[in-house]
mmCIF file of C-alpha atoms in Angstrom:
data_model
loop_
_atom_site.group_PDB
_atom_site.id
_atom_site.type_symbol
_atom_site.label_atom_id
_atom_site.label_comp_id
_atom_site.label_asym_id
_atom_site.label_seq_id
_atom_site.Cartn_x
_atom_site.Cartn_y
_atom_site.Cartn_z
ATOM 1 C CA MET A 65 152.649 21.060 11.174
ATOM 2 C CA LYS A 66 154.172 22.027 14.510
ATOM 3 C CA SER A 67 152.244 21.175 17.662
ATOM 4 C CA ILE A 68 151.535 24.243 19.785
ATOM 5 C CA GLU A 69 152.435 23.930 23.437
ATOM 6 C CA LEU A 70 150.937 25.993 26.273
ATOM 7 C CA GLY A 71 154.278 27.671 26.920
ATOM 8 C CA ASP A 72 154.512 28.776 23.285
ATOM 9 C CA ILE A 73 151.499 31.043 23.636
ATOM 10 C CA LEU A 74 150.618 31.740 27.277
ATOM 11 C CA SER A 75 152.685 31.925 30.395
ATOM 12 C CA THR A 76 151.516 29.897 33.386
ATOM 13 C CA ASP A 77 150.082 33.056 34.956
ATOM 14 C CA GLU A 78 148.234 33.918 31.747
ATOM 15 C CA TYR A 79 146.880 30.397 31.469
ATOM 16 C CA ASN A 80 145.615 30.600 35.064
ATOM 17 C CA GLU A 81 143.986 33.957 34.281
ATOM 18 C CA LEU A 82 142.290 32.367 31.257
ATOM 19 C CA GLN A 83 140.987 29.514 33.391
ATOM 20 C CA ASP A 84 139.600 31.957 35.990
ATOM 21 C CA ALA A 85 137.950 34.077 33.294
ATOM 22 C CA GLU A 86 136.400 31.025 31.632
ATOM 23 C CA ARG A 87 134.931 29.876 34.956
ATOM 24 C CA VAL A 88 133.297 33.284 35.423
ATOM 25 C CA ILE A 89 131.968 33.201 31.855
ATOM 26 C CA GLU A 90 130.536 29.708 32.329
ATOM 27 C CA GLU A 91 128.845 30.616 35.613
ATOM 28 C CA GLY A 92 127.491 33.843 34.126
ATOM 29 C CA TYR A 93 126.244 32.061 31.029
ATOM 30 C CA ASN A 94 124.365 29.515 33.132
ATOM 31 C CA THR A 95 122.824 32.332 35.178
ATOM 32 C CA PHE A 96 121.974 34.207 31.985
ATOM 33 C CA LEU A 97 120.052 31.181 30.706
ATOM 34 C CA LYS A 98 118.209 30.818 34.001
ATOM 35 C CA VAL A 99 117.219 34.494 33.935
ATOM 36 C CA GLY A 100 115.830 34.187 30.417
ATOM 37 C CA LEU A 101 113.830 31.087 31.300
ATOM 38 C CA ALA A 102 112.489 32.704 34.467
ATOM 39 C CA LEU A 103 111.394 35.796 32.550
ATOM 40 C CA ALA A 104 109.644 33.585 30.002
ATOM 41 C CA LYS A 105 107.780 31.870 32.820
ATOM 42 C CA VAL A 106 106.696 35.212 34.320
ATOM 43 C CA ARG A 107 105.555 36.384 30.897
ATOM 44 C CA ASP A 108 103.890 33.190 29.681
ATOM 45 C CA SER A 109 102.076 32.481 32.939
ATOM 46 C CA ARG A 110 101.256 36.171 33.373
ATOM 47 C CA LEU A 111 102.752 36.088 36.855
ATOM 48 C CA TYR A 112 103.533 39.798 36.569
ATOM 49 C CA ARG A 113 99.839 40.434 37.391
ATOM 50 C CA ALA A 114 100.692 40.212 41.097
ATOM 51 C CA GLY A 115 101.765 43.843 40.982
ATOM 52 C CA HIS A 116 101.821 45.053 37.393
ATOM 53 C CA ASP A 117 99.335 45.431 34.581
ATOM 54 C CA THR A 118 101.740 44.418 31.826
ATOM 55 C CA PHE A 119 104.916 42.441 31.339
ATOM 56 C CA GLU A 120 106.568 45.641 30.103
ATOM 57 C CA ALA A 121 105.651 47.472 33.337
ATOM 58 C CA TYR A 122 106.919 44.521 35.380
ATOM 59 C CA CYS A 123 110.287 44.549 33.605
ATOM 60 C CA ASP A 124 110.648 48.297 33.941
ATOM 61 C CA GLN A 125 109.473 48.743 37.509
ATOM 62 C CA ARG A 126 110.798 45.546 39.048
ATOM 63 C CA TRP A 127 114.082 45.113 37.206
ATOM 64 C CA GLY A 128 114.778 48.454 35.554
ATOM 65 C CA PHE A 129 115.044 47.225 32.007
ATOM 66 C CA THR A 130 112.971 47.476 28.874
ATOM 67 C CA LYS A 131 110.661 44.854 27.489
ATOM 68 C CA THR A 132 113.044 44.659 24.522
ATOM 69 C CA HIS A 133 115.884 43.661 26.813
ATOM 70 C CA ALA A 134 113.668 41.102 28.552
ATOM 71 C CA TYR A 135 112.732 39.572 25.201
ATOM 72 C CA ARG A 136 116.394 39.513 24.212
ATOM 73 C CA LEU A 137 117.175 37.545 27.386
ATOM 74 C CA ILE A 138 114.225 35.222 26.775
ATOM 75 C CA GLY A 139 115.242 34.678 23.148
ATOM 76 C CA SER A 140 118.833 33.916 24.090
ATOM 77 C CA ALA A 141 117.734 31.298 26.595
ATOM 78 C CA GLY A 142 115.408 29.515 24.191
#
């Protein structure tokens, strides 16, 4: 089986673009996990009570997204 070399598939510019994109993805993924964990903390400790009656109201009014989206973020981080 032939070994695949970088130059066989991507140019140097393309490889650099891939590296840049992967850095952004990694940073975003780490932030995504932190967001999910932070939302879980707000929900589980009922910290939303500082200004909202429910976790759903907190998500909607503070962040502009649905409880479903918040739970999706929480589930992805767990």
